[in-house]
mmCIF file with all atom_site columns, C-alpha atoms in Angstrom:
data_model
loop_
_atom_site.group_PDB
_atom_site.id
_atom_site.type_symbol
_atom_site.label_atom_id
_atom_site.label_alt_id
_atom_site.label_comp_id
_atom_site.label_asym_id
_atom_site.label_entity_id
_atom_site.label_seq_id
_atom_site.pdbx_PDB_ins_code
_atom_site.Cartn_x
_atom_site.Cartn_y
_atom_site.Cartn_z
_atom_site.occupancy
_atom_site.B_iso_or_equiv
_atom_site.pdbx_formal_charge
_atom_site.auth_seq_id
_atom_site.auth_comp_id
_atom_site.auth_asym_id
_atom_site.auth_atom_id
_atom_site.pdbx_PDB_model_num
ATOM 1   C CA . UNK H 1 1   ? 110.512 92.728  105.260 1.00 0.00 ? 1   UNK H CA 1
ATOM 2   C CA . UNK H 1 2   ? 107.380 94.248  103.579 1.00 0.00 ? 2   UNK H CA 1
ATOM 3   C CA . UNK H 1 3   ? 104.390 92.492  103.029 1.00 0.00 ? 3   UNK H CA 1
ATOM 4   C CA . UNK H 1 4   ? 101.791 93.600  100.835 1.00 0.00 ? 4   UNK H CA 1
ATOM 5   C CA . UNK H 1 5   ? 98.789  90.978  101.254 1.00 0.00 ? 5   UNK H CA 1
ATOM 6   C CA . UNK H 1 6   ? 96.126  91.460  98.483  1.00 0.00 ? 6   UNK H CA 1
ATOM 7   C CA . UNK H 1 7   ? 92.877  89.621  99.390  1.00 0.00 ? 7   UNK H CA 1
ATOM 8   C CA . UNK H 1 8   ? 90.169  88.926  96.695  1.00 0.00 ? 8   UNK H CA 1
ATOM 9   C CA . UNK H 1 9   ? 86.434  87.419  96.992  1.00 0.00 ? 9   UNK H CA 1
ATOM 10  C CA . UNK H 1 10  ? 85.939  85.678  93.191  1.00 0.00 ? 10  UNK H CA 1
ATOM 11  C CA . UNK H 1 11  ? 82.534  84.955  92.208  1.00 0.00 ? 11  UNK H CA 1
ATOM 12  C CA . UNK H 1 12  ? 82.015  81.111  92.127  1.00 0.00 ? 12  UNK H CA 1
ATOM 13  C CA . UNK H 1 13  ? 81.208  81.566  87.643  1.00 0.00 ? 13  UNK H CA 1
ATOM 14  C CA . UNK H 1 14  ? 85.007  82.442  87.531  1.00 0.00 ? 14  UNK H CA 1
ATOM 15  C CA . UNK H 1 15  ? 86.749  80.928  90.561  1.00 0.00 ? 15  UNK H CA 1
ATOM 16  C CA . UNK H 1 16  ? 88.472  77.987  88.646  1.00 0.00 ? 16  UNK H CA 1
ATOM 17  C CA . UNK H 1 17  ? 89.958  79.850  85.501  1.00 0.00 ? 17  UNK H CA 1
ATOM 18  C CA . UNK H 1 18  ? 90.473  82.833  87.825  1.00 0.00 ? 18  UNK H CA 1
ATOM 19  C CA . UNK H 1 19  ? 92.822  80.509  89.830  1.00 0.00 ? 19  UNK H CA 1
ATOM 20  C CA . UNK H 1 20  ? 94.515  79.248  87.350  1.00 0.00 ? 20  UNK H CA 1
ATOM 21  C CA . UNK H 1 21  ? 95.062  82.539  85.164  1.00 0.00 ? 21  UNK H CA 1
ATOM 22  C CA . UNK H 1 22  ? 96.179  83.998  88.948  1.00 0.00 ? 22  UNK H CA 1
ATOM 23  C CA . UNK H 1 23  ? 98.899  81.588  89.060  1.00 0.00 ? 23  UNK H CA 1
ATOM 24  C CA . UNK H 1 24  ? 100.157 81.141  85.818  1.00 0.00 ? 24  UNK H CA 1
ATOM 25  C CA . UNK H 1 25  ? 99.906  84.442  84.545  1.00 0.00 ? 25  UNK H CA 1
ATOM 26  C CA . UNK H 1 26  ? 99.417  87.308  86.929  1.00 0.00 ? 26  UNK H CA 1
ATOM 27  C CA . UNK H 1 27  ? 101.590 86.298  89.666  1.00 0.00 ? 27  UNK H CA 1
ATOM 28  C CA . UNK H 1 28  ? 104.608 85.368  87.221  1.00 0.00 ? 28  UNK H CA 1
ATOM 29  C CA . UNK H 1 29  ? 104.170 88.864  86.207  1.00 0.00 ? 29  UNK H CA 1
ATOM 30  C CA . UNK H 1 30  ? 104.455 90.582  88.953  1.00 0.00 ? 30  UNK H CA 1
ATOM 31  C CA . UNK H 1 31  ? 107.232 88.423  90.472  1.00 0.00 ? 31  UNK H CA 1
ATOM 32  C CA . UNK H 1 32  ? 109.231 89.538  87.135  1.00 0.00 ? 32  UNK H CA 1
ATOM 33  C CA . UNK H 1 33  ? 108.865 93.151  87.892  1.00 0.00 ? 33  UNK H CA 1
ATOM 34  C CA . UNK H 1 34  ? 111.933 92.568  90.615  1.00 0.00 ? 34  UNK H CA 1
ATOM 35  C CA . UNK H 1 35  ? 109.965 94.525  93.422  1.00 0.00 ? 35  UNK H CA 1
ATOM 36  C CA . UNK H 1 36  ? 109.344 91.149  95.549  1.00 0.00 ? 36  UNK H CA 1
ATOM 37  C CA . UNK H 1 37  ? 111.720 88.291  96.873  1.00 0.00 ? 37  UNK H CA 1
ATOM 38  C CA . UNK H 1 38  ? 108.590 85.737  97.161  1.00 0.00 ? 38  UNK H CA 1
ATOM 39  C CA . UNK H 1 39  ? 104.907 85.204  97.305  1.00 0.00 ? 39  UNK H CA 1
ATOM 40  C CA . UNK H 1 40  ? 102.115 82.853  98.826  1.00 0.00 ? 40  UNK H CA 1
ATOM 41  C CA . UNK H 1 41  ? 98.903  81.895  98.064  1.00 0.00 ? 41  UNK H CA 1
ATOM 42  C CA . UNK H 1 42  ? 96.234  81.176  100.074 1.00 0.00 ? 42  UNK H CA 1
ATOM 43  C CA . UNK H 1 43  ? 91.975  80.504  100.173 1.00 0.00 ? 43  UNK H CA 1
ATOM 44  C CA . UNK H 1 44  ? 90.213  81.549  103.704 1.00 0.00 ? 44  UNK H CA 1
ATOM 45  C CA . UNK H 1 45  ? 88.939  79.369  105.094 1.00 0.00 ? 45  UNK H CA 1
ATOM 46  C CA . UNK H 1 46  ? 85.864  79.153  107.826 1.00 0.00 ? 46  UNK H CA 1
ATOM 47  C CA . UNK H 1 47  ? 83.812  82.630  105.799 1.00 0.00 ? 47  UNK H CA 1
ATOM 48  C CA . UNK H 1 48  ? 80.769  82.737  103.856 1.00 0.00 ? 48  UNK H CA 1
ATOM 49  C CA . UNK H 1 49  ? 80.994  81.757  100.327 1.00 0.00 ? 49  UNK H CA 1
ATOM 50  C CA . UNK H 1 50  ? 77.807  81.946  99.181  1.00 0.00 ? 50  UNK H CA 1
ATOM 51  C CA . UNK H 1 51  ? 78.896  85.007  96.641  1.00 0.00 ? 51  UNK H CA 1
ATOM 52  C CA . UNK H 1 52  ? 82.793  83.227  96.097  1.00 0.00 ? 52  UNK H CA 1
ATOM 53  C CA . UNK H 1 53  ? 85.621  82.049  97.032  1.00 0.00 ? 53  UNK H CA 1
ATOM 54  C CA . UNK H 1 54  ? 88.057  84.398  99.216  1.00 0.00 ? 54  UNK H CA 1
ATOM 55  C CA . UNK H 1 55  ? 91.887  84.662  98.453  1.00 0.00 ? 55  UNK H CA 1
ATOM 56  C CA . UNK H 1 56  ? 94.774  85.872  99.745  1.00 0.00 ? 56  UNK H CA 1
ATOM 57  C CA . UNK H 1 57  ? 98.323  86.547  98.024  1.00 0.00 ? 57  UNK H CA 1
ATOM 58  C CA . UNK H 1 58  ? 101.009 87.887  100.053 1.00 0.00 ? 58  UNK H CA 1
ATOM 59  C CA . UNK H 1 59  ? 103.792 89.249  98.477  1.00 0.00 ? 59  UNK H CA 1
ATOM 60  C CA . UNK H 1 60  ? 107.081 89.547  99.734  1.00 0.00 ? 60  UNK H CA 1
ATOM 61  C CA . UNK H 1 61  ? 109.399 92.811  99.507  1.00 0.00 ? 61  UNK H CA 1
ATOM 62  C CA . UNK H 1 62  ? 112.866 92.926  101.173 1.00 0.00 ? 62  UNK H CA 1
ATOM 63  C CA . UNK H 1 63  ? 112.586 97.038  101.316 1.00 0.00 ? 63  UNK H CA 1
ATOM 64  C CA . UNK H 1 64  ? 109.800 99.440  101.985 1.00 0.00 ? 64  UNK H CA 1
ATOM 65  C CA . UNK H 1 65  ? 111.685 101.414 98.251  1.00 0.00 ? 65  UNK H CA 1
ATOM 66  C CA . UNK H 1 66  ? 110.555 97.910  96.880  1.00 0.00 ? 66  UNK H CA 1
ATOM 67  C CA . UNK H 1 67  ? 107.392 98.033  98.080  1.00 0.00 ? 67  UNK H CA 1
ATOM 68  C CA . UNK H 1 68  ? 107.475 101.512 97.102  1.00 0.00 ? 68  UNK H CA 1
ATOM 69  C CA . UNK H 1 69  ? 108.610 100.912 93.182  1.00 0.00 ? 69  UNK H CA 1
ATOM 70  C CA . UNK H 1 70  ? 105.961 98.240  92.414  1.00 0.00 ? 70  UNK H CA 1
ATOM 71  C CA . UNK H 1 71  ? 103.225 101.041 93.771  1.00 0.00 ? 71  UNK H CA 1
ATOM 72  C CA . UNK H 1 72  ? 105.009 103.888 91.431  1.00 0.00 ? 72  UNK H CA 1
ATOM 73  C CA . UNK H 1 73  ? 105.711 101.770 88.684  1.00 0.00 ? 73  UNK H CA 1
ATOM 74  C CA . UNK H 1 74  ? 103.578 98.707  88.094  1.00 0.00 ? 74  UNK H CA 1
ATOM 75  C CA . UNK H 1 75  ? 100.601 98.860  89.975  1.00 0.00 ? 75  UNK H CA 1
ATOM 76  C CA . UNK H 1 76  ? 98.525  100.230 88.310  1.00 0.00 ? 76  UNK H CA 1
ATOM 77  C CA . UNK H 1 77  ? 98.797  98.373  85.142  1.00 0.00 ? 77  UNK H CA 1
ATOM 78  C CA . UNK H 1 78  ? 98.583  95.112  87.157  1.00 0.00 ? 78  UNK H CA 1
ATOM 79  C CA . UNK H 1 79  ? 95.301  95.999  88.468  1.00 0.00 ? 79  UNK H CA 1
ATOM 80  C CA . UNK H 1 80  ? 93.959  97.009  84.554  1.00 0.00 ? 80  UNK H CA 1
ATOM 81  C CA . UNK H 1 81  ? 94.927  94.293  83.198  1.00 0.00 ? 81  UNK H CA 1
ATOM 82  C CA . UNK H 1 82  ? 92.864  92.243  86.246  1.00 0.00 ? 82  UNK H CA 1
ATOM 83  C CA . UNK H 1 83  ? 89.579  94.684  85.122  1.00 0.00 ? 83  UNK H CA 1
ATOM 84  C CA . UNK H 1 84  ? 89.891  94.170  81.629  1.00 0.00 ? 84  UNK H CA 1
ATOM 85  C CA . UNK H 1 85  ? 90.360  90.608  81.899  1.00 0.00 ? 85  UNK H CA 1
ATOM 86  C CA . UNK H 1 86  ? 87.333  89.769  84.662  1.00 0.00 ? 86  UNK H CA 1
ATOM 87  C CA . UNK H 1 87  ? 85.341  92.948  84.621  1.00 0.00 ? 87  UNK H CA 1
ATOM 88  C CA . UNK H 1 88  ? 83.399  93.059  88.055  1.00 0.00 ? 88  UNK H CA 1
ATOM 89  C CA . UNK H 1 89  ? 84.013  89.029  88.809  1.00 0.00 ? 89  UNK H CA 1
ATOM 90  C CA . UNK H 1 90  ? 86.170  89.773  91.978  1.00 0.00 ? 90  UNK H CA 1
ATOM 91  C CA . UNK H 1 91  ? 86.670  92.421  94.650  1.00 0.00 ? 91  UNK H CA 1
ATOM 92  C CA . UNK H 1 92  ? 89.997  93.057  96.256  1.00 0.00 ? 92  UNK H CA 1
ATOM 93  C CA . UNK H 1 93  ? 91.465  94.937  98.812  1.00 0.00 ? 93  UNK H CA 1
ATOM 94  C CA . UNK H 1 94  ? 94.711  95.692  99.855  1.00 0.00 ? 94  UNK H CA 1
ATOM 95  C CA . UNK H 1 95  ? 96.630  95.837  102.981 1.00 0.00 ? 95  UNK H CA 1
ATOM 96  C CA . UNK H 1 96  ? 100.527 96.722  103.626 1.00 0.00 ? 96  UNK H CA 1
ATOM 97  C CA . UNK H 1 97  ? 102.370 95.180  106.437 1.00 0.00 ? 97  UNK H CA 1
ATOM 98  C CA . UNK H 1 98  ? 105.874 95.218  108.187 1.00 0.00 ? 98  UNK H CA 1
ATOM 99  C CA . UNK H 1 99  ? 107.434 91.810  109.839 1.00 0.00 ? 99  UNK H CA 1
ATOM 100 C CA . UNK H 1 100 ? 107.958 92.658  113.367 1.00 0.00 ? 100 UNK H CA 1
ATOM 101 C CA . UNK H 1 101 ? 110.307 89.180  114.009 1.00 0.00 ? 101 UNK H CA 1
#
C-alpha cells in the first residue's frame, strides 16, 4: 500500500471554511478519480500555530501505478483548483510513503 500524505499549514482567516470546503469538496473529488482505496484526516497537534492550523490528509493507494495515475493524470488540476480557490492562504507539502507491515 501507497501512501501519499499531503500536509498543509492554513492561515487562521480561512481555517474553518478551508475545512469544510476540504472535506466536502476536495477530498470527494479526488476519492472519485479511482486512484485511492481510502483517506484520513488529521490536525497536528503539539506545533506552533501562531500563523495556522497544520493538516494532514493521507491518502490511500493499493498500487504504486495508482499512485502513479493520480500524479499523471489529476494532480495537477487538484492543486489549481486549491490556488484559485485560496490564493496564498495555505502551504502544503507532499510526501510519498510505502507500508512496510
Amino acid at each position: 500500500m501507497i501512501i501519499y500524505n499531503v500536509t498543509i499549514k492554513v492561515d487562521q482567516s480561512i481555517a474553518n471554511a478551508w475545512l469544510l470546503w476540504l472535506l466536502n469538496e476536495h477530498i470527494p473529488e479526488i476519492m472519485q478519480t479511482g486512484c485511492f482505496s481510502s483517506h484520513k484526516v488529521v490536525r497536528l497537534l503539539e506545533v506552533d500555530e501562531s500563523e495556522g492550523r497544520t493538516y494532514a490528509i493521507q491518502y490511500n493507494a493499493d498500487s504504486k501505478a495508482d499512485y502513479n495515475r493520480y500524479i499523471e493524470m489529476h494532480a495537477t488540476e487538484m492543486r489549481q483548483k486549491s490556488f484559485d480557490k485560496w490564493g496564498n492562504g495555505f502551504m502544503a507539502f507532499r510526501s510519498v510513503m510505502q507500508v512496510v507491515q
